[in-house]
Amino acid sequence: MTKINLSELTIKKAHDLIHDKEISCRELLSIYQENIKKHEKNVHAYLEVFDDAFEKAEEEDKKIMAGEEPKLLAGIPLAIKNNIMIKGKICSAGSKILENYKATYDATVIKKLRDEGAIFIGRTNMDEFAMGSSTENSAFGPTKNPYDLERVPGGSSGGSAAAVAQQECLAALGSDTGGSIRQPAAFCGIVGLKPTYGAVSRYGLIAMASSLDQIGPLAKTTEDIELLFNAIKGKDSFDSTSIDFDKFRNKKSTAKIIGVPKEFFSLKDGGKEGLDKDIAANIVKTIDFFKDNGYIIKEVSLPYAEYSLPTYYILMPAEVSANLARFDGIRYGFSEKGDNLLEDYMKTRREGFGKEARRRIILGTYVLSEGYYDAYYSQAQKIRDLIKKDFENAFKEVDVLITPATPTLPFKFGEKSGDPLAMYLSDIFTVPANLAGIPAVSVPMGFIDRDNVKLPTGIQFIGPWFGEEILFDLSKKIEYARANIY
Amino acid sequence: MISLDEIKKLGLLSRIKITSHESQELQKGLDAILGYVSKLGKALTKETEVSASSISNVFRKDELIKDESEIQKGAHIRVKRIL
């Protein structure tokens, strides 16, 4: 068996090794399983590692031995965030209320990956119902950051990000409602893509806020991200919001003019209030790199951007309160008995949901209730529209936008969990792309020393609708030159 | 400021039982969040107010769905057995 350096292994390289019979799918899986055995007790990226993964890998091996040409994802071990349904497997969404809920069908993304021969190695930990930025809201205990076990991996797709960073899988799927793929990717030093709204089917994704949710990939390299995105994108008759990506694909595939939104980063000051100074310094280095390579850097204004986070924290809980109404103790798993039907509901939802889920449901109920609906919900919808228009205007002037992915380095456990507002501010750079429905990618931009530990940071590129290729192009440029930039 | 009575009512509307200890913690958290999101009040001027949202919800009136096989009995409606 060929000796493999997992930190250098990409999907393409693994595919070539499998294709050339230098390694079998079973052998590749066992290398990752060994790593899981070694690190999982510290990192806790998985809620479950699947027993039947070996069988599936052997099935792929048999096909190859019989002379079949392996498909691009044949034998590639992928980790799946536990709000994406895999038929027959528990899909808990990190919540006690779905602790024993077994998925009755495959999500469309799972079906697509399965058809390409991918192996699902396990279901990953997450903040309950994808609500959180640290995995501290998981009902099954938090995931730790592989770079420093005292720090959070980010969230909500923290399990998927940590599994990729710790080489416990080759790549993973997550979901992103306000930054839940990009923020953990930045905290764990990997690449994470939130695709354009509608580019990937959400059929089989447990809904959090349906006008914002998107499924996307997390991986070590942009090439892997691109490959997985191409495998899962496309129109699906089971998700009416999905769109034929190839038909709407942005005409641009590369950028010449890069915009810096002044509301997020001041070129003059080389930073922004609330933004970590070392992260700001790395952003300046990134901008200089692009300048040196012939790109035009242009400051742009998104006047309504500063309202993104408050807008998000009205619309998202409103949709949460509606989407989570279905968990009543009757239709799915967990149930607590009371003296009557109303008490059944009230007890089940009290015991079944964690603190943050309860807070957001109640907040959502408040902003949707009579007398407050217009003041909060309608107002936020209008501002969402203005934020979208800001981006439309910006993309008339520039091809892509650059911002930090997060305002801070990975924080310590407990640092923000007692203060919901402080936790919400983690999403300040990522939320606008969800509100506008545009694609955005987080790419590693070097490490920063903090308390004698090297911690990863991320840069975010935000593209126009269906402009994923522009993001891949710039992201690769950073990857090729990273050692020289930071 | 959101009152404890309001929190109790929201708990009922959301079908979540809230203990008195928790309602105080919720009050603190919700006040901070609502204070923060009230920033939006400043965002809309007369000029921008006119632009209605392009994303809209489709509502229907709450109504009882009945057919002839159902019999209304006082405040109750008898429906077919489900199980």
XYZ file of C-alpha atoms in Angstrom, chain A residues 304 306-307 309-311 313-314 342 345-347 349-350 353 355 358-359 361-363 365-367 369 372-373 376-377 379-386 388-389 420-421 424-425 428, chain B residues 2 6-19 22 25-26 28-30 32-34 36-45 48-49 51-57 59:
88
model
C -27.256 49.152 4.532
C -24.457 47.749 9.012
C -28.083 46.675 9.393
C -26.977 41.535 11.610
C -30.053 43.143 13.239
C -32.083 42.291 10.117
C -31.718 38.427 13.999
C -35.343 39.300 13.210
C -51.296 21.351 25.546
C -46.511 20.034 23.815
C -45.227 22.485 26.414
C -43.263 19.860 28.338
C -40.631 21.361 23.749
C -39.213 22.560 27.053
C -35.063 21.943 22.921
C -31.610 26.990 25.706
C -35.917 28.008 22.987
C -34.651 31.590 23.006
C -38.279 30.296 18.993
C -39.573 32.757 21.582
C -37.842 35.701 19.923
C -42.788 34.302 18.096
C -42.398 37.820 19.494
C -41.403 39.500 16.223
C -46.933 38.435 16.956
C -45.025 43.734 16.584
C -45.111 42.161 13.132
C -39.995 44.147 13.330
C -40.681 41.586 10.635
C -39.330 46.395 8.543
C -36.588 43.768 8.387
C -37.925 42.394 5.096
C -37.698 45.864 3.559
C -34.168 46.360 4.792
C -33.214 42.947 3.486
C -34.268 44.205 0.082
C -32.135 47.328 0.447
C -29.654 43.123 -1.671
C -29.789 46.300 -3.780
C -26.115 35.666 23.163
C -25.427 39.036 21.565
C -24.237 36.650 17.378
C -21.536 39.212 16.513
C -21.102 39.955 11.346
C -40.262 43.092 27.550
C -45.249 38.919 27.936
C -42.620 36.197 28.241
C -45.179 33.915 29.845
C -47.584 34.598 26.977
C -44.860 34.018 24.382
C -44.105 30.692 26.063
C -47.749 29.698 25.658
C -47.843 30.838 22.025
C -44.588 28.950 21.321
C -45.795 25.895 23.251
C -42.732 25.993 25.512
C -43.073 25.757 29.283
C -41.012 28.480 30.949
C -40.009 28.343 34.602
C -35.787 31.018 33.298
C -32.880 35.048 32.156
C -34.923 35.128 28.946
C -32.391 39.768 29.995
C -31.340 38.014 26.786
C -34.349 39.161 24.751
C -30.382 42.846 24.819
C -31.264 41.353 21.430
C -34.339 43.560 20.894
C -29.731 45.676 19.301
C -32.204 44.977 16.501
C -34.089 48.215 17.217
C -31.220 49.855 15.278
C -33.384 49.050 12.281
C -35.799 51.787 13.269
C -33.231 54.301 12.064
C -32.560 52.539 8.784
C -35.742 53.448 6.980
C -36.265 57.042 5.960
C -36.697 54.255 1.446
C -40.015 53.535 3.162
C -39.843 50.501 -1.487
C -41.841 47.464 -0.527
C -40.096 44.153 -0.093
C -39.762 42.005 -3.190
C -39.940 38.916 -1.018
C -43.425 38.453 0.265
C -45.286 35.850 2.232
C -51.025 34.186 3.781
